Tab-separated table of C-alpha atoms in Angstrom:
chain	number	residue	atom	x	y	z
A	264	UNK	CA	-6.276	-25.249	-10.607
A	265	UNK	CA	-6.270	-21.620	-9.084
A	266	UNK	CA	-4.254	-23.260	-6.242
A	267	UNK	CA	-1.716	-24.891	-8.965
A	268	UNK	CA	-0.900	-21.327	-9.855
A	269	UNK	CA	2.590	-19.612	-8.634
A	270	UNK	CA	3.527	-17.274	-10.954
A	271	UNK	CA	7.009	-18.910	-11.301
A	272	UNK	CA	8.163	-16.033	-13.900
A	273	UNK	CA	7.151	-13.239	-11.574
A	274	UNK	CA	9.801	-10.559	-10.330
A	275	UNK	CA	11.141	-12.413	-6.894
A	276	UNK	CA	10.256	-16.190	-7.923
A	277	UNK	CA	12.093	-16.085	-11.027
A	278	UNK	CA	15.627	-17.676	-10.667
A	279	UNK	CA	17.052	-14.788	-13.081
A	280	UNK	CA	18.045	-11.824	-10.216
A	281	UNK	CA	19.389	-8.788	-13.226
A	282	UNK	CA	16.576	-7.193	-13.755
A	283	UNK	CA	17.051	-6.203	-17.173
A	284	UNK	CA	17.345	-9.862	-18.111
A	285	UNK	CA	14.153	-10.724	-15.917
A	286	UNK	CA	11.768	-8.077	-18.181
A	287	UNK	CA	13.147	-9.429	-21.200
A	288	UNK	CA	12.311	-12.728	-20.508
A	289	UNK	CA	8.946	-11.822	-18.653
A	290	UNK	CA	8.337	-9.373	-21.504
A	291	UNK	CA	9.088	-12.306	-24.163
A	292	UNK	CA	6.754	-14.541	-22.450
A	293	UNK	CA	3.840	-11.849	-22.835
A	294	UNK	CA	4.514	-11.542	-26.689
A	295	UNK	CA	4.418	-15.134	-27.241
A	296	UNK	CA	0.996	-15.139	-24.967
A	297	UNK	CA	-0.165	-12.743	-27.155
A	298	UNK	CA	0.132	-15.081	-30.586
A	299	UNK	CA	0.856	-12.443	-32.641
A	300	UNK	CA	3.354	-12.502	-35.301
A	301	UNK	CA	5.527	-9.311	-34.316
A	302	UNK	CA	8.158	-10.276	-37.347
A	303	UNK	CA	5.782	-7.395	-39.450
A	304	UNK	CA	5.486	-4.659	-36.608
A	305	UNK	CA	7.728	-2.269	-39.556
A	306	UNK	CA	4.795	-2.073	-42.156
A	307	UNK	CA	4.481	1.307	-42.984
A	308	UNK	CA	2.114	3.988	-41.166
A	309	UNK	CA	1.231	5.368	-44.593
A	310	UNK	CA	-0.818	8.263	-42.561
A	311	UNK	CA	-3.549	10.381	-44.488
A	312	UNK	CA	-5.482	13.548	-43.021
A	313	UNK	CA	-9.255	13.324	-43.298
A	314	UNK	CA	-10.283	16.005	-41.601
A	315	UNK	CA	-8.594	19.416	-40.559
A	316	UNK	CA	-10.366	22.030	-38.218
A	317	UNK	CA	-9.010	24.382	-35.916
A	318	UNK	CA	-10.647	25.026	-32.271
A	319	UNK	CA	-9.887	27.986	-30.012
A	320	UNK	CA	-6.916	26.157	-28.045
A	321	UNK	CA	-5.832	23.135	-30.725
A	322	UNK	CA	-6.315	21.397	-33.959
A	323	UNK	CA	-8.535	18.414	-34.514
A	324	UNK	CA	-7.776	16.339	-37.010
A	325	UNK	CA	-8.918	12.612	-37.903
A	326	UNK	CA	-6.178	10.558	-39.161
A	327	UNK	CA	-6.364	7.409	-40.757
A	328	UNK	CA	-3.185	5.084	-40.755
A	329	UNK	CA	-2.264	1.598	-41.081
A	330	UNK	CA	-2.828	-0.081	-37.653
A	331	UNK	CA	-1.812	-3.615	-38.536
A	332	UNK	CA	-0.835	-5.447	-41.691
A	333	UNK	CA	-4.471	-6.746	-41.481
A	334	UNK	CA	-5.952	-2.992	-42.612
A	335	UNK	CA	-5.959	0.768	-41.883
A	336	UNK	CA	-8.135	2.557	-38.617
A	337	UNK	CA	-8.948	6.253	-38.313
A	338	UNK	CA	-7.824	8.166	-34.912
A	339	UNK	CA	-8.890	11.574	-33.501
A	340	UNK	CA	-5.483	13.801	-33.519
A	341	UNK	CA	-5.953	17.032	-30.957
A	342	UNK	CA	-2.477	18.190	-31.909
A	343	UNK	CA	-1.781	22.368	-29.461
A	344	UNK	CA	-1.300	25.443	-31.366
A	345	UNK	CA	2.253	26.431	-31.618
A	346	UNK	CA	5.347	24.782	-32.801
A	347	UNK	CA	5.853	21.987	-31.088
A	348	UNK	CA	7.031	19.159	-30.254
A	349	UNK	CA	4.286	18.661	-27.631
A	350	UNK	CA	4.592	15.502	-25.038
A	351	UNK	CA	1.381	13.354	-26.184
A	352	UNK	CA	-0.976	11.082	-24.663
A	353	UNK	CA	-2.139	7.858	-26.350
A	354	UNK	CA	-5.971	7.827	-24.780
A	355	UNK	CA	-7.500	3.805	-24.835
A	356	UNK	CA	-10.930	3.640	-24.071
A	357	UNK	CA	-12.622	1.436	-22.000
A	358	UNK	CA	-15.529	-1.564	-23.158
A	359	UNK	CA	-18.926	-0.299	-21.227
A	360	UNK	CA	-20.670	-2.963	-23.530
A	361	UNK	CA	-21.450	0.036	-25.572
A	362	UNK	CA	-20.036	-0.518	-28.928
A	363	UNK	CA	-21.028	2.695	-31.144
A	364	UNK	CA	-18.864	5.008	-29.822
A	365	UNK	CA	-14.847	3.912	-29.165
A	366	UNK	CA	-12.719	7.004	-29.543
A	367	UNK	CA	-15.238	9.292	-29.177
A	368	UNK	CA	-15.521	8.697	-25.193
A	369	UNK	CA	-12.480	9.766	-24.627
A	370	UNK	CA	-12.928	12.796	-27.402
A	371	UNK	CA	-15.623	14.798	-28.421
A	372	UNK	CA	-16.284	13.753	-31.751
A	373	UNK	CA	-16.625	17.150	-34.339
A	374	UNK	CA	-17.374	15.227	-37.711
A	375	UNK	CA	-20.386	13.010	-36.345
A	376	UNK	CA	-23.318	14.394	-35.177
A	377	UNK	CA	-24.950	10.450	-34.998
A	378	UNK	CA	-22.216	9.783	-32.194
A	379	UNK	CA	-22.494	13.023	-30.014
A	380	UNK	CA	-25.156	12.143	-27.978
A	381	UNK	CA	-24.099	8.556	-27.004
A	382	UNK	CA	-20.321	10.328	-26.026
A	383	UNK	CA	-21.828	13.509	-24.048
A	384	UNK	CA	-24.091	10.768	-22.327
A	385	UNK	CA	-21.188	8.582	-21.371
A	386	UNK	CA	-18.719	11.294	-20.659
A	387	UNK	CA	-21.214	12.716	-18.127
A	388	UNK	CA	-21.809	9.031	-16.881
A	389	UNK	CA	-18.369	8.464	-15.835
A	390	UNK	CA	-16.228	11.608	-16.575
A	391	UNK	CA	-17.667	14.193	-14.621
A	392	UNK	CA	-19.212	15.918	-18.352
A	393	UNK	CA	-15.809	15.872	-19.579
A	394	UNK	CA	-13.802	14.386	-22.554
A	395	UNK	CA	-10.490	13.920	-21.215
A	396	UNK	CA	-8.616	14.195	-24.379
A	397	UNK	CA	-10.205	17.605	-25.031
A	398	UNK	CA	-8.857	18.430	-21.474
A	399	UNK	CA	-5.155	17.207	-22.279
A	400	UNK	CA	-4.939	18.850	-25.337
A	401	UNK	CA	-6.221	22.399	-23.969
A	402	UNK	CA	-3.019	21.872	-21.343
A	403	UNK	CA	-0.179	21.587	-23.940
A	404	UNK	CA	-0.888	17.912	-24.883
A	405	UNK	CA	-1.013	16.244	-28.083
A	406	UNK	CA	-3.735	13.376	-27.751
A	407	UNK	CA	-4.647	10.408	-30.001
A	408	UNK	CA	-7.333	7.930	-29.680
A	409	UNK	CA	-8.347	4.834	-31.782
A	410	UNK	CA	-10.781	2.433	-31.981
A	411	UNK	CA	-10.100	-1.085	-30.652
A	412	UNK	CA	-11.944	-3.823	-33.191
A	413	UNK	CA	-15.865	-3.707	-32.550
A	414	UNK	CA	-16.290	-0.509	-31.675
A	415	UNK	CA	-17.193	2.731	-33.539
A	416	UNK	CA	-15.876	3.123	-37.011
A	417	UNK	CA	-14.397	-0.460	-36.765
A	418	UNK	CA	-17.990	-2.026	-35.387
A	419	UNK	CA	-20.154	-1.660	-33.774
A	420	UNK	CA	-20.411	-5.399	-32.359
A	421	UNK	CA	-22.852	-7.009	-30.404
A	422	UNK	CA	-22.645	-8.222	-26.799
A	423	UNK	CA	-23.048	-11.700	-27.943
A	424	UNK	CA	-20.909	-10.978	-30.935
A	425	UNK	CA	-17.970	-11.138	-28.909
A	426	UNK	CA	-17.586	-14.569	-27.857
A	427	UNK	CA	-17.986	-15.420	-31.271
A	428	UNK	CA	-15.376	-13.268	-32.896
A	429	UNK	CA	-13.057	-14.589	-29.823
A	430	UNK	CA	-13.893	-18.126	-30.814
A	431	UNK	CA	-12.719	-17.004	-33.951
A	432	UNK	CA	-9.225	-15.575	-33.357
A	433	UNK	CA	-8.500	-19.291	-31.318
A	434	UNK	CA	-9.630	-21.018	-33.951
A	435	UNK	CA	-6.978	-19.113	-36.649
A	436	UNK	CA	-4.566	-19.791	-33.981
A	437	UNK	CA	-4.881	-16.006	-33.000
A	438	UNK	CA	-6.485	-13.934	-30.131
A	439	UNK	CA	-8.601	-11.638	-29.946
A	440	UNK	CA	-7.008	-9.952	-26.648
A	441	UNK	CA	-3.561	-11.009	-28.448
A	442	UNK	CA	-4.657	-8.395	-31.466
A	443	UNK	CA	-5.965	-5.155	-29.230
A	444	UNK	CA	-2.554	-5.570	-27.519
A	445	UNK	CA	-0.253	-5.432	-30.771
A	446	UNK	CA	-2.687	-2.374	-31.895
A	447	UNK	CA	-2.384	-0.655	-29.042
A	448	UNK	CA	1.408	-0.934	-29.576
A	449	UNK	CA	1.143	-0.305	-33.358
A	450	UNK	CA	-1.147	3.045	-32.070
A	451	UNK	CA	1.466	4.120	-29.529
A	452	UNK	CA	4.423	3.721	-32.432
A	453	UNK	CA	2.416	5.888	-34.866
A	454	UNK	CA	2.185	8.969	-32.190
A	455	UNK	CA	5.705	9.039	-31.622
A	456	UNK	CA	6.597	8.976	-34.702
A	457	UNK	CA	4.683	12.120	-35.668
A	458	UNK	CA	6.528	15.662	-36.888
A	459	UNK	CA	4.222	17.215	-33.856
A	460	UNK	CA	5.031	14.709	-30.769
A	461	UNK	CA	7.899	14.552	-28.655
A	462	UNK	CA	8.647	11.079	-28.812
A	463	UNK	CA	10.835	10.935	-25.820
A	464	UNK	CA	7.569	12.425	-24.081
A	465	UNK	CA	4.220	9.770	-24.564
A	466	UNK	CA	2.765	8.775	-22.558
A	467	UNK	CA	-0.477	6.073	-22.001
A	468	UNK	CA	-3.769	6.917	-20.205
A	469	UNK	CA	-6.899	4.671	-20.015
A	470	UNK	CA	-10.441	3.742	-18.138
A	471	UNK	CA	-11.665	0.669	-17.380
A	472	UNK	CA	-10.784	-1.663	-20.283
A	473	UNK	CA	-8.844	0.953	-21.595
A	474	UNK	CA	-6.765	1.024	-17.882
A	475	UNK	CA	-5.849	-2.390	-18.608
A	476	UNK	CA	-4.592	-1.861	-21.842
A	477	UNK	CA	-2.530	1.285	-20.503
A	478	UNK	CA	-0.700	-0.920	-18.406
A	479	UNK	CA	-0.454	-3.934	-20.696
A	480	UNK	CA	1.050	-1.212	-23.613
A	481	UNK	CA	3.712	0.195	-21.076
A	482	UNK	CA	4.801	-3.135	-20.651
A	483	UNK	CA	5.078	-4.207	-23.825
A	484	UNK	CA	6.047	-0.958	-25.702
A	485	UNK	CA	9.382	0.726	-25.792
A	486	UNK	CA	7.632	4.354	-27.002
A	487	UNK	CA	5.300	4.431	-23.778
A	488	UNK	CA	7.337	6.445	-21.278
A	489	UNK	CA	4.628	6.293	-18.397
A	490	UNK	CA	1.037	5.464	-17.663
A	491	UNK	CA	-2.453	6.195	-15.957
A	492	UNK	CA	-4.471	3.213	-15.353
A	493	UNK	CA	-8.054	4.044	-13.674
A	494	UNK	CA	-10.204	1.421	-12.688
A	495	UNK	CA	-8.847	-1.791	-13.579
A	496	UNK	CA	-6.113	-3.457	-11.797
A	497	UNK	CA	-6.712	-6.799	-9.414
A	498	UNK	CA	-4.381	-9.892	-8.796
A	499	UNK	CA	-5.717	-12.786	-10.253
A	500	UNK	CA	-7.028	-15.354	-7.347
A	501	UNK	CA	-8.846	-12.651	-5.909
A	502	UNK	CA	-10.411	-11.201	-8.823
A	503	UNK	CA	-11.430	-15.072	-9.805
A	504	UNK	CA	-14.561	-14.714	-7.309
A	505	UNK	CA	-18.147	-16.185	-8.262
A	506	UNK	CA	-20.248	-13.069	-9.941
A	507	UNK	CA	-17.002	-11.268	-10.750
A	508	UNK	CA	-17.759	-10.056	-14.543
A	509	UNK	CA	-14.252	-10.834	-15.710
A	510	UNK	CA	-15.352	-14.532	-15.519
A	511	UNK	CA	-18.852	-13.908	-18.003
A	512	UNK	CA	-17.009	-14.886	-21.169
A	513	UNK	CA	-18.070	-12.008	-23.811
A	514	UNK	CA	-16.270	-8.803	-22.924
A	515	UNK	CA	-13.645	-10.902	-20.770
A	516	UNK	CA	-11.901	-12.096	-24.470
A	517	UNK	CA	-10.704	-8.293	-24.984
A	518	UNK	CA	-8.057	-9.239	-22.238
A	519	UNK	CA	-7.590	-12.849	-21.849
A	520	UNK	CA	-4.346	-13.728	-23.118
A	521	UNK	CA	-4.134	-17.690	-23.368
A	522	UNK	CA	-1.623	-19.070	-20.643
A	523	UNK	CA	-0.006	-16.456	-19.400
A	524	UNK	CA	-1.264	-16.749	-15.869
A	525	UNK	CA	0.756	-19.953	-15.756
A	526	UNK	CA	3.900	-17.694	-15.276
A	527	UNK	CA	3.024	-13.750	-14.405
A	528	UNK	CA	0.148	-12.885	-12.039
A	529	UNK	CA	-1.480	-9.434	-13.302
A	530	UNK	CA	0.547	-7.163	-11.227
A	531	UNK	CA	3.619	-8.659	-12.493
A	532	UNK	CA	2.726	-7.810	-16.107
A	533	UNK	CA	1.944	-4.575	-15.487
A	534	UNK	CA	5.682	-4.062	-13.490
A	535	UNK	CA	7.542	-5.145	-16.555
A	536	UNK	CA	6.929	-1.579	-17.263
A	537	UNK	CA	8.993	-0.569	-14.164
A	538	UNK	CA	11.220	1.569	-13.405
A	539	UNK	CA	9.013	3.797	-15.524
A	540	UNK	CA	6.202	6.124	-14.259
A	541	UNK	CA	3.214	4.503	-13.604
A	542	UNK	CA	-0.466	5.953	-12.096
A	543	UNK	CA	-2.943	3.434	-11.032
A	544	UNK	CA	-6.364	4.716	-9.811
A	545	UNK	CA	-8.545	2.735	-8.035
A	546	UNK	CA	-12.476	4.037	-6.952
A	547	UNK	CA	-12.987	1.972	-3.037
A	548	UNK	CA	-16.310	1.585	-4.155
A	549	UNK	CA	-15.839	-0.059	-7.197
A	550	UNK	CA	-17.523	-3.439	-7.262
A	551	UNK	CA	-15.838	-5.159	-10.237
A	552	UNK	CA	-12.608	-5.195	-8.246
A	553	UNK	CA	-12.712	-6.680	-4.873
A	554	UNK	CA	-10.595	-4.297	-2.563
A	555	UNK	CA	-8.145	-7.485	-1.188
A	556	UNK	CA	-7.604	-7.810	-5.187
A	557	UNK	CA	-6.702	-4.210	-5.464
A	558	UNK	CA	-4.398	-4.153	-2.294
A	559	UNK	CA	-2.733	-6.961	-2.973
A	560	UNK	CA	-1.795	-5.804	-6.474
A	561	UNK	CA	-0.604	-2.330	-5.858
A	562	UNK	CA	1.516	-4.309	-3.103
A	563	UNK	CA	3.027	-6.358	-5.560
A	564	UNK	CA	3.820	-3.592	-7.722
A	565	UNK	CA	5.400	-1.519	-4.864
A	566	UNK	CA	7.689	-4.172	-3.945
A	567	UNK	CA	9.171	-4.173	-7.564
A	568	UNK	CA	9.337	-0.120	-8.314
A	569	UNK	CA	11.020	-0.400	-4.844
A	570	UNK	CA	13.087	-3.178	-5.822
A	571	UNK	CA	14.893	-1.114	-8.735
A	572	UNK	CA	14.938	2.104	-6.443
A	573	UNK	CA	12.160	3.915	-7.982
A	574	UNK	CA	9.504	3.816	-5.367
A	575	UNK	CA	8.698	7.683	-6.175
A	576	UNK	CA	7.799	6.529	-9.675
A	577	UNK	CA	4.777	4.665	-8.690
A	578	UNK	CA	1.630	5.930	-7.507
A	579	UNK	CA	-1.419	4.119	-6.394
A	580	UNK	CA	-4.540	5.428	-4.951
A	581	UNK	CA	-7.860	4.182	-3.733
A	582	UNK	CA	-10.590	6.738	-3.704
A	583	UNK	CA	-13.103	7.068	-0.893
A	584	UNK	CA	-16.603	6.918	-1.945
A	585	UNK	CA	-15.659	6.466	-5.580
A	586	UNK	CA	-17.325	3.735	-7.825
A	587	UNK	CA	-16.034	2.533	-11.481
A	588	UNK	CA	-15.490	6.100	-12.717
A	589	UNK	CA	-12.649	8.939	-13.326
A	590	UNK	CA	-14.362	11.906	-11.761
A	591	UNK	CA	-13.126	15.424	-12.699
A	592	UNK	CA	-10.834	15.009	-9.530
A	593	UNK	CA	-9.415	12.136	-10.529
A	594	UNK	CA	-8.494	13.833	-13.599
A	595	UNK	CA	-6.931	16.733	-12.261
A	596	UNK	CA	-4.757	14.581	-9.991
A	597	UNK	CA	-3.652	12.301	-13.305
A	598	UNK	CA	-3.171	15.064	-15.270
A	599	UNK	CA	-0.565	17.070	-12.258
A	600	UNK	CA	1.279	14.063	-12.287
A	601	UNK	CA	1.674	13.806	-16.165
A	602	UNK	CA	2.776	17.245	-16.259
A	603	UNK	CA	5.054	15.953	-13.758
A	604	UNK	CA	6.563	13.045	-15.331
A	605	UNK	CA	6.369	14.693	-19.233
A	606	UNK	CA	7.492	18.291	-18.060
């Protein structure tokens, strides 16, 4: 079956050669995959302030909003001092099979003294001891993070919960991959549209899980003007490896969209997003990606940024000696090139 697989929709196979008409028509096939129905994407945010408190270089606030027609989430807001608008950074956080904390390892949390030591542990684990939202926001940017479903505030699940709630989503005709997605677009909607943001200036960063979705949301959103993926980007034949954890079931569901891979290998997805900037951020030493995965991917993607003559608009890296992490230099080369790209 792998073999049976050519990625007939992909940018270069496809018979349509404009390629504005090719990412509509890839783009459309993603939103179908995603089994979603997009018709009620204009229900109002409806936004309420929980919690105001002011820190020596920015406001925290939590925010709660309506995410989908299905209910409301809450969000940590790190909006500058000053007037604004400020370019912003919609921060998705990765899976870790740690469910109790969700936006609060990419933020410190400031209202929950429960979750503290479970983010300071992971943020040391695979952030150098930092929370990178904290960091953005103390250079100029406004930063919002959310809870996908099962974690945090909106949990926390079990491991073996998730294969079940999956099972779940198919059965209603649904996913469960198909719903993170249209949040994550719902999320990036609701920080552009705030008094505070520049919406001509967001921007999408993630880890792990939360890489994946960075991409995926560039792709699919029109408010996403560029992206920093770290730590999760493969073509699909090579990631589809016996012992590779993609292919475990359980954690896999947050990102398995039914039937797409009949027409768009990964990399393709993720250059429906192109000509726009886009990071990616891979650690050499990172052994849920195999390297030929990770080459051949960023190879892909550099053929279709060059393609559209935007080749300078791309960047992909492979750190030496670097594992499944975003070190403290990783961050300060992301966060160069957002200041770049959202000057």
């Amino acid at each position: 079956m792998k073999d049976e697989l050519t990625f007939p929709l992909a940018w270069g196979n496809s018979r349509i050669r404009d390629f504005r008409a090719w990412r509509a028509a890839a783009r459309a096939q993603v939103e179908a995959s995603l089994l979603q129905p997009r018709a009620r994407d204009d229900v109002p945010f409806r936004p309420e302030t929980i919690d105001d408190r002011t820190a020596d270089r920015y406001l925290r606030r939590t925010v709660e909003f309506t995410l989908s027609h299905y209910g409301r989430a809450r969000g940590l807001l790190l909006l500058p001092h000053g007037t604004g608008p400020f370019p912003a950074v919609l921060l998705l956080h990765d899976h870790g099979s740690r469910f109790d904390i969700g936006k609060e390892k990419m933020i410190r949390p400031w209202a929950d003294d429960g979750r503290l030591p479970s983010a300071e542990s992971w943020s040391a684990r695979y952030f150098s001891g930092r929370f990178v939202g904290d960091e953005l926001a103390a250079r100029g940017y406004a930063v919002l993070a959310v809870d996908a479903l099962g974690w945090s505030d909106r949990g926390p699940l079990t491991y073996e919960d998730q294969q079940a709630l999956a099972a779940n989503f198919y059965n209603l005709g649904s996913s469960l991959a198909g719903l993170t997605a249209y949040e994550d677009v719902r999320a990036a909607a609701f920080l552009a549209s705030l008094p505070e943001v520049d919406s001509g200036r967001v921007a999408a960063l993630g880890f792990s899980m939360g890489a994946y979705r960075a991409w995926q949301l560039a792709a699919l959103s029109r408010d996403v003007r560029a992206a920093v993926a770290v730590c999760w980007m493969t073509t699909l034949k090579e990631m589809m490896v016996p012992g590779n954890n993609t292919l475990r079931g359980q954690s896999a569901y947050h990102m398995l969209h039914p039937g797409i891979y009949r027409h768009l290998d990964i990399p393709d997805i993720a250059s429906i997003a192109a000509p726009r900037p886009m990071l990616f951020h891979a650690g050499a030493e990172d052994g849920l990606f195999p390297p030929e995965g990770v080459a051949g991917a960023f190879a892909r993607m550099r053929a279709v940024w060059d393609s559209q003559g935007a080749g300078e608009r791309l960047t992909t890296r492979v750190w030496p000696d670097h594992g499944h992490v975003f070190t403290a230099d990783m961050q300060d080369e992301a966060f160069a090139w957002l200041d770049t790209w959202l000057a």
